[in-house]
Amino acid sequence: MLPLADPRWQSYMGGYRVLYDASPGLRRLLADGPNEELWEEFWTELHHQSDVHQASYAAVPWLVEFVRRSSKIDWNALALVATIELERNPLWRASHWPVVSGGLLGRTSSWIATRLIGGFRKSSAGISPTPNKGDEVDRAGP
């Protein structure tokens, strides 16, 4: 995972293929939580008409980290990560993805496993499987 203080953020392009430093927004997301203005910025700057670039890929592990830390699942984070991943450029991935991905797979799989195992244990104990406390899903769309 590329540290948010790393100067490379300032040299990465976003969805418009212009420089976009996502690190200040990601810091705000992690410190203060989400808001409509911040999601609008990320959706606009990290993805534009199927275009994604370095800033988009570098932001993915931090968006996953936000979801991992959150008590409430935010559809924006999950949808944006999925959108970026669907638009992945294999040429860029070969040379840059290892630098920015860090422990993405491990973080994601452990978070999902915790949620699934928790639901399974409740189910096998005869209790209806429901989300863990604080895992309410915001089903509202944009």
mmCIF file of N, CA and C in Angstrom:
data_model
loop_
_atom_site.group_PDB
_atom_site.id
_atom_site.type_symbol
_atom_site.label_atom_id
_atom_site.label_comp_id
_atom_site.label_asym_id
_atom_site.label_seq_id
_atom_site.Cartn_x
_atom_site.Cartn_y
_atom_site.Cartn_z
ATOM 1 N N MET A 1 0.858 -1.162 0.000
ATOM 2 C CA MET A 1 0.000 0.000 0.000
ATOM 3 C C MET A 1 0.906 1.228 0.000
ATOM 4 N N LEU A 2 0.681 2.103 -0.932
ATOM 5 C CA LEU A 2 1.499 3.305 -1.045
ATOM 6 C C LEU A 2 1.172 4.258 0.108
ATOM 7 N N PRO A 3 2.142 4.606 0.952
ATOM 8 C CA PRO A 3 1.857 5.509 2.070
ATOM 9 C C PRO A 3 1.264 6.832 1.579
ATOM 10 N N LEU A 4 0.342 7.374 2.347
ATOM 11 C CA LEU A 4 -0.309 8.620 1.941
ATOM 12 C C LEU A 4 0.653 9.802 1.926
ATOM 13 N N ALA A 5 1.767 9.698 2.623
ATOM 14 C CA ALA A 5 2.766 10.771 2.619
ATOM 15 C C ALA A 5 3.777 10.630 1.480
ATOM 16 N N ASP A 6 3.669 9.575 0.696
ATOM 17 C CA ASP A 6 4.623 9.337 -0.395
ATOM 18 C C ASP A 6 4.475 10.421 -1.468
ATOM 19 N N PRO A 7 5.576 11.033 -1.904
ATOM 20 C CA PRO A 7 5.498 12.103 -2.908
ATOM 21 C C PRO A 7 5.019 11.636 -4.283
ATOM 22 N N ARG A 8 5.016 10.329 -4.528
ATOM 23 C CA ARG A 8 4.546 9.839 -5.836
ATOM 24 C C ARG A 8 3.079 10.166 -6.089
ATOM 25 N N TRP A 9 2.287 10.327 -5.024
ATOM 26 C CA TRP A 9 0.880 10.691 -5.209
ATOM 27 C C TRP A 9 0.758 11.937 -6.088
ATOM 28 N N GLN A 10 1.666 12.872 -5.906
ATOM 29 C CA GLN A 10 1.596 14.145 -6.633
ATOM 30 C C GLN A 10 1.907 13.999 -8.113
ATOM 31 N N SER A 11 2.471 12.879 -8.516
ATOM 32 C CA SER A 11 2.821 12.676 -9.925
ATOM 33 C C SER A 11 1.856 11.732 -10.645
ATOM 34 N N TYR A 12 0.825 11.271 -9.942
ATOM 35 C CA TYR A 12 -0.112 10.315 -10.537
ATOM 36 C C TYR A 12 -1.264 11.033 -11.233
ATOM 37 N N MET A 13 -1.711 10.433 -12.328
ATOM 38 C CA MET A 13 -2.858 10.964 -13.055
ATOM 39 C C MET A 13 -4.118 10.226 -12.620
ATOM 40 N N GLY A 14 -5.245 10.930 -12.738
ATOM 41 C CA GLY A 14 -6.538 10.343 -12.415
ATOM 42 C C GLY A 14 -7.305 9.989 -13.674
ATOM 43 N N GLY A 15 -8.615 9.878 -13.544
ATOM 44 C CA GLY A 15 -9.467 9.464 -14.644
ATOM 45 C C GLY A 15 -9.488 10.417 -15.822
ATOM 46 N N TYR A 16 -9.259 11.687 -15.582
ATOM 47 C CA TYR A 16 -9.212 12.667 -16.672
ATOM 48 C C TYR A 16 -7.848 12.700 -17.355
ATOM 49 N N ARG A 17 -6.936 11.856 -16.889
ATOM 50 C CA ARG A 17 -5.564 11.805 -17.404
ATOM 51 C C ARG A 17 -4.831 13.137 -17.200
ATOM 52 N N VAL A 18 -5.131 13.756 -16.073
ATOM 53 C CA VAL A 18 -4.398 14.926 -15.595
ATOM 54 C C VAL A 18 -3.961 14.597 -14.171
ATOM 55 N N LEU A 19 -2.970 15.324 -13.658
ATOM 56 C CA LEU A 19 -2.476 15.059 -12.311
ATOM 57 C C LEU A 19 -3.608 15.176 -11.289
ATOM 58 N N TYR A 20 -3.682 14.192 -10.418
ATOM 59 C CA TYR A 20 -4.652 14.221 -9.324
ATOM 60 C C TYR A 20 -4.032 13.513 -8.124
ATOM 61 N N ASP A 21 -3.818 14.269 -7.073
ATOM 62 C CA ASP A 21 -3.278 13.725 -5.826
ATOM 63 C C ASP A 21 -4.458 13.318 -4.948
ATOM 64 N N ALA A 22 -4.717 12.032 -4.867
ATOM 65 C CA ALA A 22 -5.849 11.522 -4.089
ATOM 66 C C ALA A 22 -5.552 11.442 -2.595
ATOM 67 N N SER A 23 -4.288 11.606 -2.204
ATOM 68 C CA SER A 23 -3.935 11.387 -0.793
ATOM 69 C C SER A 23 -4.636 12.339 0.184
ATOM 70 N N PRO A 24 -4.812 13.638 -0.114
ATOM 71 C CA PRO A 24 -5.537 14.481 0.849
ATOM 72 C C PRO A 24 -6.982 14.021 1.063
ATOM 73 N N GLY A 25 -7.647 13.650 -0.018
ATOM 74 C CA GLY A 25 -9.018 13.162 0.108
ATOM 75 C C GLY A 25 -9.091 11.849 0.868
ATOM 76 N N LEU A 26 -8.136 10.970 0.615
ATOM 77 C CA LEU A 26 -8.110 9.692 1.330
ATOM 78 C C LEU A 26 -7.839 9.910 2.813
ATOM 79 N N ARG A 27 -6.981 10.858 3.137
ATOM 80 C CA ARG A 27 -6.735 11.187 4.551
ATOM 81 C C ARG A 27 -8.031 11.661 5.218
ATOM 82 N N ARG A 28 -8.761 12.554 4.511
ATOM 83 C CA ARG A 28 -10.031 13.053 5.059
ATOM 84 C C ARG A 28 -11.025 11.901 5.244
ATOM 85 N N LEU A 29 -11.090 11.014 4.257
ATOM 86 C CA LEU A 29 -12.008 9.879 4.337
ATOM 87 C C LEU A 29 -11.705 9.024 5.566
ATOM 88 N N LEU A 30 -10.442 8.728 5.791
ATOM 89 C CA LEU A 30 -10.051 7.882 6.921
ATOM 90 C C LEU A 30 -10.216 8.590 8.266
ATOM 91 N N ALA A 31 -9.974 9.894 8.296
ATOM 92 C CA ALA A 31 -10.039 10.633 9.562
ATOM 93 C C ALA A 31 -11.460 11.069 9.923
ATOM 94 N N ASP A 32 -12.193 11.573 8.929
ATOM 95 C CA ASP A 32 -13.496 12.186 9.200
ATOM 96 C C ASP A 32 -14.686 11.371 8.716
ATOM 97 N N GLY A 33 -14.429 10.367 7.902
ATOM 98 C CA GLY A 33 -15.521 9.591 7.330
ATOM 99 C C GLY A 33 -15.990 10.200 6.019
ATOM 100 N N PRO A 34 -16.924 9.522 5.376
ATOM 101 C CA PRO A 34 -17.362 9.957 4.056
ATOM 102 C C PRO A 34 -18.349 11.113 4.114
ATOM 103 N N ASN A 35 -18.402 11.843 3.020
ATOM 104 C CA ASN A 35 -19.455 12.827 2.808
ATOM 105 C C ASN A 35 -19.699 12.919 1.303
ATOM 106 N N GLU A 36 -20.801 13.506 0.935
ATOM 107 C CA GLU A 36 -21.196 13.548 -0.472
ATOM 108 C C GLU A 36 -20.156 14.255 -1.344
ATOM 109 N N GLU A 37 -19.605 15.343 -0.840
ATOM 110 C CA GLU A 37 -18.607 16.105 -1.605
ATOM 111 C C GLU A 37 -17.354 15.264 -1.887
ATOM 112 N N LEU A 38 -16.920 14.516 -0.910
ATOM 113 C CA LEU A 38 -15.725 13.686 -1.067
ATOM 114 C C LEU A 38 -15.972 12.557 -2.063
ATOM 115 N N TRP A 39 -17.136 11.900 -1.970
ATOM 116 C CA TRP A 39 -17.429 10.839 -2.937
ATOM 117 C C TRP A 39 -17.544 11.409 -4.343
ATOM 118 N N GLU A 40 -18.136 12.587 -4.474
ATOM 119 C CA GLU A 40 -18.224 13.227 -5.795
ATOM 120 C C GLU A 40 -16.826 13.473 -6.356
ATOM 121 N N GLU A 41 -15.910 13.942 -5.506
ATOM 122 C CA GLU A 41 -14.524 14.157 -5.940
ATOM 123 C C GLU A 41 -13.891 12.849 -6.410
ATOM 124 N N PHE A 42 -14.010 11.808 -5.612
ATOM 125 C CA PHE A 42 -13.396 10.526 -5.984
ATOM 126 C C PHE A 42 -14.008 9.951 -7.260
ATOM 127 N N TRP A 43 -15.339 9.973 -7.348
ATOM 128 C CA TRP A 43 -15.983 9.429 -8.549
ATOM 129 C C TRP A 43 -15.594 10.230 -9.785
ATOM 130 N N THR A 44 -15.418 11.517 -9.650
ATOM 131 C CA THR A 44 -15.060 12.365 -10.789
ATOM 132 C C THR A 44 -13.586 12.238 -11.142
ATOM 133 N N GLU A 45 -12.724 12.267 -10.144
ATOM 134 C CA GLU A 45 -11.281 12.318 -10.396
ATOM 135 C C GLU A 45 -10.627 10.948 -10.593
ATOM 136 N N LEU A 46 -11.168 9.919 -9.985
ATOM 137 C CA LEU A 46 -10.534 8.601 -10.096
ATOM 138 C C LEU A 46 -11.083 7.773 -11.250
ATOM 139 N N HIS A 47 -12.224 8.165 -11.784
ATOM 140 C CA HIS A 47 -12.840 7.422 -12.888
ATOM 141 C C HIS A 47 -13.595 8.409 -13.772
ATOM 142 N N HIS A 48 -13.313 8.372 -15.064
ATOM 143 C CA HIS A 48 -14.034 9.244 -15.995
ATOM 144 C C HIS A 48 -14.251 8.505 -17.311
ATOM 145 N N GLN A 49 -15.495 8.220 -17.625
ATOM 146 C CA GLN A 49 -15.863 7.563 -18.884
ATOM 147 C C GLN A 49 -14.967 6.360 -19.185
ATOM 148 N N SER A 50 -14.883 5.467 -18.256
ATOM 149 C CA SER A 50 -14.087 4.233 -18.351
ATOM 150 C C SER A 50 -12.582 4.457 -18.274
ATOM 151 N N ASP A 51 -12.147 5.664 -18.021
ATOM 152 C CA ASP A 51 -10.716 5.939 -17.884
ATOM 153 C C ASP A 51 -10.328 5.954 -16.408
ATOM 154 N N VAL A 52 -9.271 5.246 -16.103
ATOM 155 C CA VAL A 52 -8.655 5.249 -14.780
ATOM 156 C C VAL A 52 -7.149 5.325 -15.011
ATOM 157 N N HIS A 53 -6.427 5.741 -13.997
ATOM 158 C CA HIS A 53 -4.976 5.836 -14.167
ATOM 159 C C HIS A 53 -4.301 5.575 -12.829
ATOM 160 N N GLN A 54 -3.043 5.999 -12.673
ATOM 161 C CA GLN A 54 -2.256 5.644 -11.485
ATOM 162 C C GLN A 54 -2.933 6.028 -10.169
ATOM 163 N N ALA A 55 -3.476 7.240 -10.089
ATOM 164 C CA ALA A 55 -4.115 7.670 -8.839
ATOM 165 C C ALA A 55 -5.281 6.754 -8.483
ATOM 166 N N SER A 56 -5.984 6.287 -9.501
ATOM 167 C CA SER A 56 -7.123 5.390 -9.280
ATOM 168 C C SER A 56 -6.654 4.093 -8.642
ATOM 169 N N TYR A 57 -5.633 3.491 -9.222
ATOM 170 C CA TYR A 57 -5.119 2.219 -8.710
ATOM 171 C C TYR A 57 -4.488 2.383 -7.330
ATOM 172 N N ALA A 58 -3.774 3.465 -7.128
ATOM 173 C CA ALA A 58 -3.135 3.690 -5.834
ATOM 174 C C ALA A 58 -4.172 3.913 -4.735
ATOM 175 N N ALA A 59 -5.341 4.428 -5.092
ATOM 176 C CA ALA A 59 -6.394 4.693 -4.109
ATOM 177 C C ALA A 59 -7.116 3.425 -3.661
ATOM 178 N N VAL A 60 -7.126 2.388 -4.490
ATOM 179 C CA VAL A 60 -7.904 1.176 -4.189
ATOM 180 C C VAL A 60 -7.578 0.589 -2.810
ATOM 181 N N PRO A 61 -6.325 0.336 -2.457
ATOM 182 C CA PRO A 61 -6.069 -0.243 -1.125
ATOM 183 C C PRO A 61 -6.556 0.646 0.019
ATOM 184 N N TRP A 62 -6.510 1.960 -0.175
ATOM 185 C CA TRP A 62 -6.968 2.874 0.870
ATOM 186 C C TRP A 62 -8.494 2.881 0.959
ATOM 187 N N LEU A 63 -9.176 2.725 -0.164
ATOM 188 C CA LEU A 63 -10.634 2.608 -0.128
ATOM 189 C C LEU A 63 -11.038 1.317 0.584
ATOM 190 N N VAL A 64 -10.301 0.245 0.328
ATOM 191 C CA VAL A 64 -10.552 -1.021 1.027
ATOM 192 C C VAL A 64 -10.267 -0.850 2.519
ATOM 193 N N GLU A 65 -9.212 -0.138 2.860
ATOM 194 C CA GLU A 65 -8.891 0.119 4.267
ATOM 195 C C GLU A 65 -10.020 0.899 4.939
ATOM 196 N N PHE A 66 -10.592 1.873 4.226
ATOM 197 C CA PHE A 66 -11.734 2.619 4.765
ATOM 198 C C PHE A 66 -12.895 1.666 5.066
ATOM 199 N N VAL A 67 -13.209 0.779 4.126
ATOM 200 C CA VAL A 67 -14.301 -0.181 4.325
ATOM 201 C C VAL A 67 -13.985 -1.089 5.511
ATOM 202 N N ARG A 68 -12.750 -1.537 5.607
ATOM 203 C CA ARG A 68 -12.345 -2.424 6.702
ATOM 204 C C ARG A 68 -12.536 -1.754 8.063
ATOM 205 N N ARG A 69 -12.223 -0.474 8.151
ATOM 206 C CA ARG A 69 -12.324 0.255 9.420
ATOM 207 C C ARG A 69 -13.750 0.688 9.753
ATOM 208 N N SER A 70 -14.601 0.761 8.766
ATOM 209 C CA SER A 70 -15.936 1.333 8.949
ATOM 210 C C SER A 70 -16.890 0.372 9.634
ATOM 211 N N SER A 71 -17.755 0.931 10.447
ATOM 212 C CA SER A 71 -18.797 0.121 11.071
ATOM 213 C C SER A 71 -20.010 0.004 10.157
ATOM 214 N N LYS A 72 -20.118 0.877 9.187
ATOM 215 C CA LYS A 72 -21.228 0.867 8.239
ATOM 216 C C LYS A 72 -20.655 0.740 6.828
ATOM 217 N N ILE A 73 -21.169 -0.212 6.065
ATOM 218 C CA ILE A 73 -20.674 -0.417 4.703
ATOM 219 C C ILE A 73 -21.189 0.705 3.814
ATOM 220 N N ASP A 74 -20.293 1.383 3.137
ATOM 221 C CA ASP A 74 -20.650 2.476 2.239
ATOM 222 C C ASP A 74 -20.581 1.967 0.803
ATOM 223 N N TRP A 75 -21.695 1.969 0.115
ATOM 224 C CA TRP A 75 -21.750 1.429 -1.250
ATOM 225 C C TRP A 75 -20.791 2.158 -2.178
ATOM 226 N N ASN A 76 -20.520 3.443 -1.944
ATOM 227 C CA ASN A 76 -19.611 4.199 -2.814
ATOM 228 C C ASN A 76 -18.228 3.570 -2.856
ATOM 229 N N ALA A 77 -17.701 3.210 -1.698
ATOM 230 C CA ALA A 77 -16.353 2.636 -1.651
ATOM 231 C C ALA A 77 -16.298 1.324 -2.417
ATOM 232 N N LEU A 78 -17.266 0.453 -2.187
ATOM 233 C CA LEU A 78 -17.275 -0.843 -2.858
ATOM 234 C C LEU A 78 -17.471 -0.692 -4.363
ATOM 235 N N ALA A 79 -18.391 0.171 -4.763
ATOM 236 C CA ALA A 79 -18.666 0.362 -6.189
ATOM 237 C C ALA A 79 -17.492 1.016 -6.900
ATOM 238 N N LEU A 80 -16.832 1.968 -6.251
ATOM 239 C CA LEU A 80 -15.692 2.634 -6.880
ATOM 240 C C LEU A 80 -14.522 1.666 -7.043
ATOM 241 N N VAL A 81 -14.247 0.862 -6.033
ATOM 242 C CA VAL A 81 -13.183 -0.143 -6.149
ATOM 243 C C VAL A 81 -13.505 -1.108 -7.289
ATOM 244 N N ALA A 82 -14.733 -1.584 -7.346
ATOM 245 C CA ALA A 82 -15.124 -2.512 -8.416
ATOM 246 C C ALA A 82 -14.990 -1.859 -9.786
ATOM 247 N N THR A 83 -15.391 -0.609 -9.905
ATOM 248 C CA THR A 83 -15.302 0.108 -11.177
ATOM 249 C C THR A 83 -13.856 0.261 -11.618
ATOM 250 N N ILE A 84 -12.994 0.660 -10.708
ATOM 251 C CA ILE A 84 -11.573 0.819 -11.037
ATOM 252 C C ILE A 84 -10.982 -0.521 -11.466
ATOM 253 N N GLU A 85 -11.298 -1.561 -10.734
ATOM 254 C CA GLU A 85 -10.761 -2.883 -11.068
ATOM 255 C C GLU A 85 -11.252 -3.362 -12.431
ATOM 256 N N LEU A 86 -12.494 -3.065 -12.773
ATOM 257 C CA LEU A 86 -13.028 -3.475 -14.074
ATOM 258 C C LEU A 86 -12.333 -2.764 -15.230
ATOM 259 N N GLU A 87 -11.822 -1.583 -14.976
ATOM 260 C CA GLU A 87 -11.175 -0.799 -16.032
ATOM 261 C C GLU A 87 -9.658 -0.965 -16.057
ATOM 262 N N ARG A 88 -9.151 -1.890 -15.273
ATOM 263 C CA ARG A 88 -7.698 -2.045 -15.138
ATOM 264 C C ARG A 88 -6.992 -2.190 -16.480
ATOM 265 N N ASN A 89 -5.869 -1.502 -16.604
ATOM 266 C CA ASN A 89 -5.037 -1.549 -17.815
ATOM 267 C C ASN A 89 -3.900 -2.535 -17.577
ATOM 268 N N PRO A 90 -3.859 -3.635 -18.327
ATOM 269 C CA PRO A 90 -2.839 -4.659 -18.059
ATOM 270 C C PRO A 90 -1.400 -4.171 -18.225
ATOM 271 N N LEU A 91 -1.148 -3.228 -19.107
ATOM 272 C CA LEU A 91 0.224 -2.731 -19.278
ATOM 273 C C LEU A 91 0.677 -1.957 -18.046
ATOM 274 N N TRP A 92 -0.205 -1.130 -17.502
ATOM 275 C CA TRP A 92 0.136 -0.381 -16.294
ATOM 276 C C TRP A 92 0.269 -1.343 -15.121
ATOM 277 N N ARG A 93 -0.629 -2.310 -15.046
ATOM 278 C CA ARG A 93 -0.627 -3.257 -13.928
ATOM 279 C C ARG A 93 0.711 -3.974 -13.807
ATOM 280 N N ALA A 94 1.269 -4.377 -14.918
ATOM 281 C CA ALA A 94 2.510 -5.154 -14.885
ATOM 282 C C ALA A 94 3.643 -4.395 -14.201
ATOM 283 N N SER A 95 3.714 -3.081 -14.418
ATOM 284 C CA SER A 95 4.845 -2.338 -13.861
ATOM 285 C C SER A 95 4.536 -1.590 -12.562
ATOM 286 N N HIS A 96 3.282 -1.234 -12.305
ATOM 287 C CA HIS A 96 2.974 -0.390 -11.148
ATOM 288 C C HIS A 96 2.136 -1.061 -10.058
ATOM 289 N N TRP A 97 1.312 -2.036 -10.392
ATOM 290 C CA TRP A 97 0.388 -2.602 -9.413
ATOM 291 C C TRP A 97 1.087 -3.154 -8.180
ATOM 292 N N PRO A 98 2.208 -3.864 -8.295
ATOM 293 C CA PRO A 98 2.851 -4.373 -7.076
ATOM 294 C C PRO A 98 3.224 -3.267 -6.085
ATOM 295 N N VAL A 99 3.569 -2.088 -6.569
ATOM 296 C CA VAL A 99 3.977 -0.991 -5.683
ATOM 297 C C VAL A 99 2.799 -0.478 -4.874
ATOM 298 N N VAL A 100 1.642 -0.316 -5.511
ATOM 299 C CA VAL A 100 0.518 0.319 -4.822
ATOM 300 C C VAL A 100 -0.429 -0.662 -4.145
ATOM 301 N N SER A 101 -0.376 -1.940 -4.516
ATOM 302 C CA SER A 101 -1.363 -2.879 -3.986
ATOM 303 C C SER A 101 -1.060 -3.328 -2.566
ATOM 304 N N GLY A 102 0.217 -3.413 -2.226
ATOM 305 C CA GLY A 102 0.579 -3.813 -0.872
ATOM 306 C C GLY A 102 -0.173 -5.046 -0.431
ATOM 307 N N GLY A 103 -0.843 -4.968 0.689
ATOM 308 C CA GLY A 103 -1.573 -6.110 1.225
ATOM 309 C C GLY A 103 -3.046 -6.101 0.889
ATOM 310 N N LEU A 104 -3.419 -5.582 -0.274
ATOM 311 C CA LEU A 104 -4.834 -5.461 -0.624
ATOM 312 C C LEU A 104 -5.576 -6.782 -0.515
ATOM 313 N N LEU A 105 -5.057 -7.838 -1.134
ATOM 314 C CA LEU A 105 -5.763 -9.114 -1.130
ATOM 315 C C LEU A 105 -5.930 -9.643 0.287
ATOM 316 N N GLY A 106 -4.866 -9.577 1.069
ATOM 317 C CA GLY A 106 -4.953 -10.057 2.444
ATOM 318 C C GLY A 106 -5.938 -9.259 3.276
ATOM 319 N N ARG A 107 -5.918 -7.947 3.130
ATOM 320 C CA ARG A 107 -6.832 -7.100 3.888
ATOM 321 C C ARG A 107 -8.282 -7.380 3.495
ATOM 322 N N THR A 108 -8.517 -7.476 2.196
ATOM 323 C CA THR A 108 -9.877 -7.701 1.714
ATOM 324 C C THR A 108 -10.387 -9.064 2.142
ATOM 325 N N SER A 109 -9.585 -10.106 1.924
ATOM 326 C CA SER A 109 -10.053 -11.454 2.237
ATOM 327 C C SER A 109 -10.260 -11.640 3.734
ATOM 328 N N SER A 110 -9.409 -11.054 4.575
ATOM 329 C CA SER A 110 -9.597 -11.216 6.018
ATOM 330 C C SER A 110 -10.845 -10.472 6.487
ATOM 331 N N TRP A 111 -11.116 -9.302 5.913
ATOM 332 C CA TRP A 111 -12.316 -8.550 6.277
ATOM 333 C C TRP A 111 -13.559 -9.333 5.882
ATOM 334 N N ILE A 112 -13.578 -9.867 4.648
ATOM 335 C CA ILE A 112 -14.727 -10.635 4.169
ATOM 336 C C ILE A 112 -14.894 -11.903 5.006
ATOM 337 N N ALA A 113 -13.795 -12.596 5.277
ATOM 338 C CA ALA A 113 -13.870 -13.829 6.058
ATOM 339 C C ALA A 113 -14.449 -13.563 7.443
ATOM 340 N N THR A 114 -14.051 -12.483 8.076
ATOM 341 C CA THR A 114 -14.569 -12.134 9.397
ATOM 342 C C THR A 114 -16.076 -11.960 9.345
ATOM 343 N N ARG A 115 -16.554 -11.249 8.324
ATOM 344 C CA ARG A 115 -17.992 -11.019 8.197
ATOM 345 C C ARG A 115 -18.739 -12.325 7.896
ATOM 346 N N LEU A 116 -18.197 -13.138 6.985
ATOM 347 C CA LEU A 116 -18.870 -14.382 6.609
ATOM 348 C C LEU A 116 -18.870 -15.387 7.752
ATOM 349 N N ILE A 117 -17.731 -15.537 8.425
ATOM 350 C CA ILE A 117 -17.637 -16.493 9.529
ATOM 351 C C ILE A 117 -18.558 -16.066 10.664
ATOM 352 N N GLY A 118 -18.608 -14.774 10.946
ATOM 353 C CA GLY A 118 -19.517 -14.280 11.982
ATOM 354 C C GLY A 118 -20.962 -14.619 11.658
ATOM 355 N N GLY A 119 -21.380 -14.423 10.410
ATOM 356 C CA GLY A 119 -22.739 -14.756 9.986
ATOM 357 C C GLY A 119 -22.997 -16.243 10.043
ATOM 358 N N PHE A 120 -21.997 -17.064 9.672
ATOM 359 C CA PHE A 120 -22.143 -18.521 9.693
ATOM 360 C C PHE A 120 -22.305 -19.019 11.120
ATOM 361 N N ARG A 121 -21.527 -18.482 12.041
ATOM 362 C CA ARG A 121 -21.616 -18.926 13.438
ATOM 363 C C ARG A 121 -23.002 -18.637 14.005
ATOM 364 N N LYS A 122 -23.538 -17.470 13.687
ATOM 365 C CA LYS A 122 -24.881 -17.142 14.163
ATOM 366 C C LYS A 122 -25.893 -18.117 13.575
ATOM 367 N N SER A 123 -25.731 -18.433 12.291
ATOM 368 C CA SER A 123 -26.659 -19.326 11.608
ATOM 369 C C SER A 123 -26.601 -20.727 12.197
ATOM 370 N N SER A 124 -25.395 -21.253 12.427
ATOM 371 C CA SER A 124 -25.254 -22.611 12.940
ATOM 372 C C SER A 124 -25.703 -22.714 14.394
ATOM 373 N N ALA A 125 -25.774 -21.592 15.085
ATOM 374 C CA ALA A 125 -26.237 -21.593 16.473
ATOM 375 C C ALA A 125 -27.760 -21.495 16.543
ATOM 376 N N GLY A 126 -28.413 -21.504 15.387
ATOM 377 C CA GLY A 126 -29.864 -21.430 15.359
ATOM 378 C C GLY A 126 -30.391 -20.012 15.337
ATOM 379 N N ILE A 127 -29.504 -19.057 15.229
ATOM 380 C CA ILE A 127 -29.903 -17.662 15.164
ATOM 381 C C ILE A 127 -29.890 -17.251 13.702
ATOM 382 N N SER A 128 -30.883 -16.524 13.295
ATOM 383 C CA SER A 128 -30.947 -16.066 11.907
ATOM 384 C C SER A 128 -29.710 -15.245 11.569
ATOM 385 N N PRO A 129 -29.011 -15.564 10.441
ATOM 386 C CA PRO A 129 -27.811 -14.799 10.097
ATOM 387 C C PRO A 129 -28.156 -13.360 9.741
ATOM 388 N N THR A 130 -27.600 -12.460 10.482
ATOM 389 C CA THR A 130 -27.783 -11.037 10.221
ATOM 390 C C THR A 130 -26.415 -10.391 10.235
ATOM 391 N N PRO A 131 -26.303 -9.193 9.676
ATOM 392 C CA PRO A 131 -24.995 -8.527 9.706
ATOM 393 C C PRO A 131 -24.513 -8.328 11.133
ATOM 394 N N ASN A 132 -23.193 -8.304 11.301
ATOM 395 C CA ASN A 132 -22.618 -7.996 12.604
ATOM 396 C C ASN A 132 -23.068 -6.607 13.017
ATOM 397 N N LYS A 133 -23.091 -6.340 14.298
ATOM 398 C CA LYS A 133 -23.490 -5.028 14.783
ATOM 399 C C LYS A 133 -22.662 -3.951 14.087
ATOM 400 N N GLY A 134 -23.336 -2.956 13.543
ATOM 401 C CA GLY A 134 -22.640 -1.874 12.852
ATOM 402 C C GLY A 134 -22.407 -2.144 11.383
ATOM 403 N N ASP A 135 -22.840 -3.293 10.879
ATOM 404 C CA ASP A 135 -22.618 -3.618 9.467
ATOM 405 C C ASP A 135 -23.819 -3.277 8.593
ATOM 406 N N GLU A 136 -24.651 -2.368 9.030
ATOM 407 C CA GLU A 136 -25.812 -2.006 8.235
ATOM 408 C C GLU A 136 -25.347 -1.520 6.863
ATOM 409 N N VAL A 137 -26.065 -1.925 5.849
ATOM 410 C CA VAL A 137 -25.711 -1.546 4.486
ATOM 411 C C VAL A 137 -26.581 -0.383 4.065
ATOM 412 N N ASP A 138 -25.971 0.683 3.604
ATOM 413 C CA ASP A 138 -26.700 1.824 3.073
ATOM 414 C C ASP A 138 -27.115 1.469 1.650
ATOM 415 N N ARG A 139 -28.381 1.195 1.436
ATOM 416 C CA ARG A 139 -28.846 0.764 0.128
ATOM 417 C C ARG A 139 -29.224 1.931 -0.770
ATOM 418 N N ALA A 140 -29.138 3.122 -0.274
ATOM 419 C CA ALA A 140 -29.485 4.291 -1.089
ATOM 420 C C ALA A 140 -28.479 4.465 -2.212
ATOM 421 N N GLY A 141 -28.958 4.744 -3.381
ATOM 422 C CA GLY A 141 -28.090 4.962 -4.539
ATOM 423 C C GLY A 141 -27.698 6.411 -4.668
ATOM 424 N N PRO A 142 -26.982 6.711 -5.763
ATOM 425 C CA PRO A 142 -26.530 8.103 -5.938
ATOM 426 C C PRO A 142 -27.673 9.064 -6.113
#
